[in-house]
PDB file of C-alpha atoms in Angstrom:
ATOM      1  CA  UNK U   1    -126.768 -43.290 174.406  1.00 46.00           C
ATOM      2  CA  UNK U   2    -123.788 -44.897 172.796  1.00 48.00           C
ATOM      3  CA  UNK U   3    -120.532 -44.487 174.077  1.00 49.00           C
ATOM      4  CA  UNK U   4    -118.978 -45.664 171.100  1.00 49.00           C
ATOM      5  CA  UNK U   5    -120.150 -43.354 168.100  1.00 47.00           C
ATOM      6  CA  UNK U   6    -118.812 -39.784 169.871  1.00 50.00           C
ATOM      7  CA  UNK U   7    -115.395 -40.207 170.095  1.00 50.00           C
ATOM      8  CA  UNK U   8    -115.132 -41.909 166.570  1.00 50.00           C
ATOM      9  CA  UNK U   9    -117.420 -38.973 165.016  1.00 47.00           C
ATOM     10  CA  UNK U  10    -115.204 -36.614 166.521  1.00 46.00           C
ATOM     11  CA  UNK U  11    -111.757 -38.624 165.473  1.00 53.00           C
ATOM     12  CA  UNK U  12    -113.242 -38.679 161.979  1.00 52.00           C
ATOM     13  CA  UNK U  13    -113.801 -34.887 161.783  1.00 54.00           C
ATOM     14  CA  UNK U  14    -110.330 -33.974 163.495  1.00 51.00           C
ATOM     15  CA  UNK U  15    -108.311 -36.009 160.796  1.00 56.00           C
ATOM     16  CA  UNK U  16    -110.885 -34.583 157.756  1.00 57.00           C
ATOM     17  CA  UNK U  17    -109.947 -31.113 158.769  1.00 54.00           C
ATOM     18  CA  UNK U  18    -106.354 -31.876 159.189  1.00 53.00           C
ATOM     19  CA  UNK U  19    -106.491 -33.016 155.863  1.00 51.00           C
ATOM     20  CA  UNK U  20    -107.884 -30.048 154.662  1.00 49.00           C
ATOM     21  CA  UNK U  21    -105.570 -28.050 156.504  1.00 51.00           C
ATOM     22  CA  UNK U  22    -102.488 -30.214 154.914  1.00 48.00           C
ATOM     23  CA  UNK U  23    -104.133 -29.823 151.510  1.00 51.00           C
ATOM     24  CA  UNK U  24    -104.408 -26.233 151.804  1.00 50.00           C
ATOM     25  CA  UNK U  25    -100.585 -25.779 153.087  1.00 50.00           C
ATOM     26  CA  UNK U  26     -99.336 -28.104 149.993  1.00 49.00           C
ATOM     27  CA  UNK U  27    -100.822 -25.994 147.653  1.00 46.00           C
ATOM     28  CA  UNK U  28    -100.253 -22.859 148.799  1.00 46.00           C
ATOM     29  CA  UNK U  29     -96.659 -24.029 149.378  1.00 49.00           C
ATOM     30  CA  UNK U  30     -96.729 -25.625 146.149  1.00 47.00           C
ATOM     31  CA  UNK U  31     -94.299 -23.475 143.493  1.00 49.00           C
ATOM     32  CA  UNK U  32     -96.017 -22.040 140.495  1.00 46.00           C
ATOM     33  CA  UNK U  33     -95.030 -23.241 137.712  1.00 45.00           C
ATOM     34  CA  UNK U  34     -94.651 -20.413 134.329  1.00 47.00           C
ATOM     35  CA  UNK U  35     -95.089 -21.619 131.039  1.00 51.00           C
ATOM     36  CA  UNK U  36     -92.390 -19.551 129.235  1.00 55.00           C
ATOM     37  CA  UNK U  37     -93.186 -18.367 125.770  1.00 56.00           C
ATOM     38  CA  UNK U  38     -91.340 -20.252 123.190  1.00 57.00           C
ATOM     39  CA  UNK U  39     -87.375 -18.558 122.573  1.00 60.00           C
ATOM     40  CA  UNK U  40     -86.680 -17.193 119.201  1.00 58.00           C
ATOM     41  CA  UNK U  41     -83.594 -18.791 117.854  1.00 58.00           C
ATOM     42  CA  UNK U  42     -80.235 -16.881 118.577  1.00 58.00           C
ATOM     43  CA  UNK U  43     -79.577 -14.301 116.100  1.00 57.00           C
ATOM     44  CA  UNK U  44     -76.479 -15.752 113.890  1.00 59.00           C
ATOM     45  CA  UNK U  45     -73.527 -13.419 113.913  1.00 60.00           C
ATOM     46  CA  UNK U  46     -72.660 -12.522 110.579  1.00 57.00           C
ATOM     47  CA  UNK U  47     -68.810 -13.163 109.766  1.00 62.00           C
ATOM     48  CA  UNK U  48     -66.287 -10.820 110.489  1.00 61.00           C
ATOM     49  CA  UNK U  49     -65.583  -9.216 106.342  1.00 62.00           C
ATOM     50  CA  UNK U  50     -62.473 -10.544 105.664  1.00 60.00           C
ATOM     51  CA  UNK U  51     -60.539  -7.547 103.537  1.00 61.00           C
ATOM     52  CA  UNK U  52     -59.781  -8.022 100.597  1.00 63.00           C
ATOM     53  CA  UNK U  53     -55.954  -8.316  99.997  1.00 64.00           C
ATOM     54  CA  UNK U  54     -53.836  -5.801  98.452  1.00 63.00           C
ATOM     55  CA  UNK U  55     -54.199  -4.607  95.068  1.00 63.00           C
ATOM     56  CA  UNK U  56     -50.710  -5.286  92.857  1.00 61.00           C
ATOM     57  CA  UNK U  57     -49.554  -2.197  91.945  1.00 61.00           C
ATOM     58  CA  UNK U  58     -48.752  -2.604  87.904  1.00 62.00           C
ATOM     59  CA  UNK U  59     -44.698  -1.644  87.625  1.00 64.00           C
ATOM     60  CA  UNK U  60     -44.732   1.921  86.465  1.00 67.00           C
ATOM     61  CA  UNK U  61     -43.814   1.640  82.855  1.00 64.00           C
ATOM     62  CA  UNK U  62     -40.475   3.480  81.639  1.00 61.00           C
ATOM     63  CA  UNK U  63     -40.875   6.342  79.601  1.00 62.00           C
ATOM     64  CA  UNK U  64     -41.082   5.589  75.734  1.00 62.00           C
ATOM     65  CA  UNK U  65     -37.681   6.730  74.297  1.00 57.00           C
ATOM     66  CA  UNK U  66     -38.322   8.029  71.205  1.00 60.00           C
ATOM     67  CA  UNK U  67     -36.291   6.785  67.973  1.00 63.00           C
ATOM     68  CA  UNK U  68     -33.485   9.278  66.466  1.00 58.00           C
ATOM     69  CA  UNK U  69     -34.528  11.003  63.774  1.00 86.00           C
ATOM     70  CA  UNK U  70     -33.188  12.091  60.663  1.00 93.00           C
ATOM     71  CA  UNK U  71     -34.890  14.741  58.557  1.00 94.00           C
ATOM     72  CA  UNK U  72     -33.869  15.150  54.412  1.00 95.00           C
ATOM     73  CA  UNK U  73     -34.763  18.552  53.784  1.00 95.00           C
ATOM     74  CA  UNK U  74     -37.644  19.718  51.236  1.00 96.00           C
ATOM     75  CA  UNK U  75     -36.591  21.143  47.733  1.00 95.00           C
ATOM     76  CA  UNK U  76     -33.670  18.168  47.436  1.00 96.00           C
ATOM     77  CA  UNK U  77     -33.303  17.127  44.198  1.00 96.00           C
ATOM     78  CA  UNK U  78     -34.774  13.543  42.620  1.00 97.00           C
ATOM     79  CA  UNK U  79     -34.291  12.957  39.367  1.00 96.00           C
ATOM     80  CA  UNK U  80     -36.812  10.452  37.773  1.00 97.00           C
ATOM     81  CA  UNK U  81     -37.459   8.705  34.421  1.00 96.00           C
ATOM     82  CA  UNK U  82     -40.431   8.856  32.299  1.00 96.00           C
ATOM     83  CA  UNK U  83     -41.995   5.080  31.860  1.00 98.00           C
ATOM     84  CA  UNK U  84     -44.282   5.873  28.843  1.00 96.00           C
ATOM     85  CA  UNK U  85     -44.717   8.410  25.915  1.00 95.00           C
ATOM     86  CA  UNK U  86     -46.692  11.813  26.430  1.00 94.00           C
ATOM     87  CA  UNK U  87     -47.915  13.010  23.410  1.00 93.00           C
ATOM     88  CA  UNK U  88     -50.188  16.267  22.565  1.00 90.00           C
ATOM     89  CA  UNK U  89     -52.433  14.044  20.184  1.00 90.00           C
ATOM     90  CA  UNK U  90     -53.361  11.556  22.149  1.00 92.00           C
ATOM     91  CA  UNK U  91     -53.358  12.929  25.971  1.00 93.00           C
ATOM     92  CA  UNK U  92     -56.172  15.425  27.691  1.00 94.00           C
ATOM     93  CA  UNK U  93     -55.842  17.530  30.421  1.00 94.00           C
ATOM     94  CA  UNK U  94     -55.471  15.676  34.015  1.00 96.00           C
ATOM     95  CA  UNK U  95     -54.508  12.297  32.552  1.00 97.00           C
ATOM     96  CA  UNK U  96     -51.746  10.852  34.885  1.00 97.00           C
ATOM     97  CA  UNK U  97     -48.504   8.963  34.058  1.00 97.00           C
ATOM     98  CA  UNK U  98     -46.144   7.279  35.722  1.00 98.00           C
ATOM     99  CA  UNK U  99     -42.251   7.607  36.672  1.00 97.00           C
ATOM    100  CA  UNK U 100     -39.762   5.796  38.462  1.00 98.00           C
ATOM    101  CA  UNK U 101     -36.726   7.713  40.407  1.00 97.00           C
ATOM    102  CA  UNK U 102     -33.768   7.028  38.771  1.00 96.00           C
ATOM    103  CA  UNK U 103     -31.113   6.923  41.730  1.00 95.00           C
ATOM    104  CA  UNK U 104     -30.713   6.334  45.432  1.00 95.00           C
ATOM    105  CA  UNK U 105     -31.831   9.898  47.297  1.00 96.00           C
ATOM    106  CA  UNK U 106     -29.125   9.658  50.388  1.00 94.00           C
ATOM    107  CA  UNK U 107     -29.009  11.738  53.561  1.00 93.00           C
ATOM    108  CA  UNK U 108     -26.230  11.474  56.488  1.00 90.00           C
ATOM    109  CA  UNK U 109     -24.986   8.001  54.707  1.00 91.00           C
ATOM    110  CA  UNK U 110     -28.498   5.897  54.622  1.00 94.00           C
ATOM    111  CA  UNK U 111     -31.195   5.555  51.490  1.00 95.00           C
ATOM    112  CA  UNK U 112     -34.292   7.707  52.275  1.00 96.00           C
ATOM    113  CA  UNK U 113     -35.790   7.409  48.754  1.00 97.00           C
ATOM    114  CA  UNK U 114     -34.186   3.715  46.790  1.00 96.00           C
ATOM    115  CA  UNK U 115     -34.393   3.950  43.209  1.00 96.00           C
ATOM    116  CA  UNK U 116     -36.975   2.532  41.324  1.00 96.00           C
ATOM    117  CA  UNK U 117     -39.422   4.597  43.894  1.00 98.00           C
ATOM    118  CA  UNK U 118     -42.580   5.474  41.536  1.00 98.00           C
ATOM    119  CA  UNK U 119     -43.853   8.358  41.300  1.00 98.00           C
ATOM    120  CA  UNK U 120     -46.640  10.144  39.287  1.00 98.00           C
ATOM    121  CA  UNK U 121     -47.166  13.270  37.060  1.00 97.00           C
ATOM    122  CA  UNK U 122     -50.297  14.449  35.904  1.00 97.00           C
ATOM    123  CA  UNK U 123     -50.995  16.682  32.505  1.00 96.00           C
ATOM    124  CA  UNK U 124     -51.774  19.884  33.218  1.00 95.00           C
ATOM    125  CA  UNK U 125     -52.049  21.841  29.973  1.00 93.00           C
ATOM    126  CA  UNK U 126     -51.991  20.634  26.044  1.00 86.00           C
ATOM    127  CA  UNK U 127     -53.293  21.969  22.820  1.00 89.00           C
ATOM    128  CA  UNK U 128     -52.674  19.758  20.129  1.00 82.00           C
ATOM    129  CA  UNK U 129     -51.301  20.856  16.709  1.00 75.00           C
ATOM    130  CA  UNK U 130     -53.110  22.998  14.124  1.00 65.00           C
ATOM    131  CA  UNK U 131     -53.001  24.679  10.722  1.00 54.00           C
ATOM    132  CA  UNK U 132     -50.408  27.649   9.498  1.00 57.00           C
ATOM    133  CA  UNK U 133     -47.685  25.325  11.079  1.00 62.00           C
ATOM    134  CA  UNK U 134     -48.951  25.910  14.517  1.00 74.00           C
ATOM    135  CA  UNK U 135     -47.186  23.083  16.641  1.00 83.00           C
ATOM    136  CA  UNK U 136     -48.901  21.137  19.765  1.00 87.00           C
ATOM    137  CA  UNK U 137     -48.475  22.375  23.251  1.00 89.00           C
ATOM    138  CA  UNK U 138     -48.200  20.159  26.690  1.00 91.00           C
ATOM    139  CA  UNK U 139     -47.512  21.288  30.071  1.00 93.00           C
ATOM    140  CA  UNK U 140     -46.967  18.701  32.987  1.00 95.00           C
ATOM    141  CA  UNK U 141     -46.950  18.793  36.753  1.00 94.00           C
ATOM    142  CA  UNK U 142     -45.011  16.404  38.911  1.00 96.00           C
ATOM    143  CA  UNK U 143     -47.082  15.286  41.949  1.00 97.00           C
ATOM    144  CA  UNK U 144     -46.069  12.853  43.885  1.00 98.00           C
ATOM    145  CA  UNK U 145     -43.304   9.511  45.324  1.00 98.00           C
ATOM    146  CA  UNK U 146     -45.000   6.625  46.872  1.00 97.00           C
ATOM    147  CA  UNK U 147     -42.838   6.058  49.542  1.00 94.00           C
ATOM    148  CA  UNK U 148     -43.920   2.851  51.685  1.00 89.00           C
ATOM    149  CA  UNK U 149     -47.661   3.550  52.229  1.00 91.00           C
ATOM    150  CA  UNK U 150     -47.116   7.434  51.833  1.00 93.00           C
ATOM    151  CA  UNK U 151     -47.481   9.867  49.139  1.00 96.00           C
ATOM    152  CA  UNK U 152     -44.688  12.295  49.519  1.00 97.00           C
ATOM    153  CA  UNK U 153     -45.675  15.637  47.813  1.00 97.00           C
ATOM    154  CA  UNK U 154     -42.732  16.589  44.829  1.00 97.00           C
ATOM    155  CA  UNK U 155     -42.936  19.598  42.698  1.00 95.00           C
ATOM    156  CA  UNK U 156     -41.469  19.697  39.059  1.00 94.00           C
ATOM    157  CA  UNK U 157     -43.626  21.485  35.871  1.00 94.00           C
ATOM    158  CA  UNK U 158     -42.195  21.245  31.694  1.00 95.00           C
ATOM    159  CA  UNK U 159     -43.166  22.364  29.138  1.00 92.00           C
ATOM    160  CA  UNK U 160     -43.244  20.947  26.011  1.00 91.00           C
ATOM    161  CA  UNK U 161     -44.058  21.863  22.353  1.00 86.00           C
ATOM    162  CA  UNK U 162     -43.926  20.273  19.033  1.00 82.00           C
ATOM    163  CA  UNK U 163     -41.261  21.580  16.356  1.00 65.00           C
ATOM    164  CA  UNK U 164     -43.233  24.327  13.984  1.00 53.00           C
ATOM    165  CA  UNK U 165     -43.392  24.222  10.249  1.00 48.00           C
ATOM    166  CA  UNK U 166     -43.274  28.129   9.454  1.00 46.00           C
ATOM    167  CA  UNK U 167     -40.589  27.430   6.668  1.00 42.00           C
ATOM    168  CA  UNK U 168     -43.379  24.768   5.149  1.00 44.00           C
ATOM    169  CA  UNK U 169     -45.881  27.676   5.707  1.00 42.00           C
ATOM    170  CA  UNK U 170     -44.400  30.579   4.347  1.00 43.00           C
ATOM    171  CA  UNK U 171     -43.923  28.700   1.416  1.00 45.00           C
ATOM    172  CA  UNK U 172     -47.294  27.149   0.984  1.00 43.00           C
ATOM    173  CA  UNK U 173     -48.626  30.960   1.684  1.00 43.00           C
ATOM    174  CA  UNK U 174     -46.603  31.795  -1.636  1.00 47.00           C
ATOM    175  CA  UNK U 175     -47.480  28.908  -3.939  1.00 46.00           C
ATOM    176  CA  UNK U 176     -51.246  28.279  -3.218  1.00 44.00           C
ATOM    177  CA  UNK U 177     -52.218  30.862  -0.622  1.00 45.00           C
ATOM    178  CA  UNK U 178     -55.484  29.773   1.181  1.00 44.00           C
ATOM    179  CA  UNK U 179     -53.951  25.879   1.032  1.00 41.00           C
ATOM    180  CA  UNK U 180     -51.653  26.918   3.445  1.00 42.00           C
ATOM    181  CA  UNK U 181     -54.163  25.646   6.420  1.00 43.00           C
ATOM    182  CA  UNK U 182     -53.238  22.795   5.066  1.00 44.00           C
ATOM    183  CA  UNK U 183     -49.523  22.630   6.412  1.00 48.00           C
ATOM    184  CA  UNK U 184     -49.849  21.805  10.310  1.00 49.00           C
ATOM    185  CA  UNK U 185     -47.212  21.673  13.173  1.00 64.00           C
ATOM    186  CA  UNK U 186     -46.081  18.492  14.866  1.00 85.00           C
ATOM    187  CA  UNK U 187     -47.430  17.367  18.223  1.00 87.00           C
ATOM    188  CA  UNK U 188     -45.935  17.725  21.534  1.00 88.00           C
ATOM    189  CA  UNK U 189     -43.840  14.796  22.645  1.00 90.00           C
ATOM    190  CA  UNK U 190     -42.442  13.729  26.061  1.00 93.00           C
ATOM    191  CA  UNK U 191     -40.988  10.318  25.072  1.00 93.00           C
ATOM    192  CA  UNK U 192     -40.482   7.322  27.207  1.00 95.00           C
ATOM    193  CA  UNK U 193     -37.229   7.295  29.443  1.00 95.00           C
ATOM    194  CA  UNK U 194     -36.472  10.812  29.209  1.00 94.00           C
ATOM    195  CA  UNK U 195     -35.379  12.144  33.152  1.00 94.00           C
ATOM    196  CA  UNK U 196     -37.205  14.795  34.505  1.00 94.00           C
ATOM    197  CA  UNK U 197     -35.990  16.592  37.564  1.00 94.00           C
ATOM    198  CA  UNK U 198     -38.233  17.267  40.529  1.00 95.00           C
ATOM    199  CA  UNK U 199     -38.024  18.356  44.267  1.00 96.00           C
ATOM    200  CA  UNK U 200     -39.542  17.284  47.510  1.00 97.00           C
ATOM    201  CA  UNK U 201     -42.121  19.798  48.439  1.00 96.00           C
ATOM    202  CA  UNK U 202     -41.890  18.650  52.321  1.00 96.00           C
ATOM    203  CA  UNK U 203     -39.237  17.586  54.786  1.00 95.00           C
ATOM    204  CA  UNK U 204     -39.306  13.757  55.321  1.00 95.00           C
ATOM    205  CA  UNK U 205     -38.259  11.946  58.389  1.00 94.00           C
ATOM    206  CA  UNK U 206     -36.607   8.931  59.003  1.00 93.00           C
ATOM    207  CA  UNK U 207     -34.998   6.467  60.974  1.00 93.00           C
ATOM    208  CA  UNK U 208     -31.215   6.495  60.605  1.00 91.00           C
ATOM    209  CA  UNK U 209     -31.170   3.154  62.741  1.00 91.00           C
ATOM    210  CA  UNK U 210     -33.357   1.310  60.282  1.00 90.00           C
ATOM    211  CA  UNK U 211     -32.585   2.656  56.884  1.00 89.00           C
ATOM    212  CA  UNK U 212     -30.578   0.824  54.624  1.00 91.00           C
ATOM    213  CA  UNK U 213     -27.302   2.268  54.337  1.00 90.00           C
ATOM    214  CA  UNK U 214     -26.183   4.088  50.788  1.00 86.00           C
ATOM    215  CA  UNK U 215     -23.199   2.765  49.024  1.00 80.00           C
ATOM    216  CA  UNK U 216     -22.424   5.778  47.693  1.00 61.00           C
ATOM    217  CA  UNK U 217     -24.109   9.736  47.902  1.00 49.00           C
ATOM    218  CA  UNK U 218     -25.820  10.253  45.253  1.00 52.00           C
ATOM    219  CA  UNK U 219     -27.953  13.146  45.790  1.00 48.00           C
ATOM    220  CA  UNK U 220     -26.836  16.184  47.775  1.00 48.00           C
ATOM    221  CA  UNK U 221     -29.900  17.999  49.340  1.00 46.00           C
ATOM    222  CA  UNK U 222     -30.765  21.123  46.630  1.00 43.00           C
ATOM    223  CA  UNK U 223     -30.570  24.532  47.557  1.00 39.00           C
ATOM    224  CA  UNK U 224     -33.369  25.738  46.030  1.00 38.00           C
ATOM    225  CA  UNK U 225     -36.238  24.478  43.686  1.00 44.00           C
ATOM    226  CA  UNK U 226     -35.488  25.864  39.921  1.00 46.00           C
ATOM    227  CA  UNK U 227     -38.055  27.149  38.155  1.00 47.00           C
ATOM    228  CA  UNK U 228     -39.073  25.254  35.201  1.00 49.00           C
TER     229      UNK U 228
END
């Protein structure tokens, strides 16, 4: 027997199972450690909106004043000039001619229609001259002023006939009877500058503030339109 090998054997044995034993303790006493999932990134708080400043408020406009009106009456009297010869010869129904108003058409102290305004006719009716002395026949119609970019509406109708021959016919019927065809009447003829009166055939406003003032009335506003 050896003396020697018990006592280490057993030493060995004690301090292998204290190890164990410390091993076992360390672990168990050991913390476990997690593995935390990956964090998602903070959310990012949108701003705060920021409101939108006041809207200006436009200045409430002031009410349009409207100008002062004057008004010349319809049927007031404008007397124009003729600027070319009508005559029954040469002219056919609905041909047009030209005019020019002769004066200044005043109302309440300022020009509402200046001389030298034009204004326009238009034929309306015309035979021209024929045999037995018959003369020629020509009616016109007044129509219209252009007034600034307007036509103002104007009535006014004549008449006019040539001068008849019966003297030259009833002699002619006498001397050589069926030659008598022969003798005609004269044509109708409205010649150049002769004045024609017409009317206005609506009110027509204007602006006493802006009108030219009248040096003188010239035209009263008519009572009435004549007949012609």
């Amino acid at each position: 027997m050896h003396p020697q090998i018990a006592p280490t054997f057993v030493q060995g044995e004690f301090m292998r199972s204290k190890l164990v034993w410390v091993t076992s303790i360390a672990l168990v006493s050991a913390p476990a450690f997690a593995i935390d999932p990956p964090k998602s990134p903070p959310a990012e708080i949108a701003p705060a909106p920021v409101a939108a400043p006041p809207a200006a408020v436009a200045p409430t406009a002031a009410p349009a004043v409207a100008a002062p009106t004057g008004v010349l009456p319809a049927n007031t009297d404008v007397l124009l000039r003729m600027d070319q010869d009508l005559n029954s010869k040469s002219v056919k129904m609905g041909d047009r001619f030209n005019m020019t108003v002769v004066n200044d058409v005043v109302s309440s102290g300022v020009v509402v229609i200046p001389a030298g305004t034009r204004g326009v006719g238009e034929v309306t009716y015309h035979t021209n001259k024929g045999a037995f002395g018959k003369s020629g026949k020509m009616e016109i119609e007044l129509k219209y002023l252009e007034l600034g970019d307007k036509h103002v509406p104007i009535t006014g109708k004549y008449r006019q006939e040539g001068e008849g021959n019966t003297t030259a016919t009833v002699a002619a019927v006498v001397l050589v009877g069926v030659f008598s065809a022969f003798v005609t009447g004269k044509s109708a003829l409205i010649p150049q500058g002769r004045e024609l009166m017409a009317q206005t055939d609506v009110p027509i406003a204007y602006d006493p503030a802006t009108a030219p003032k009248a040096t003188m009335l010239t035209v009263q506003p008519a009572a009435a339109k004549p007949t012609n």
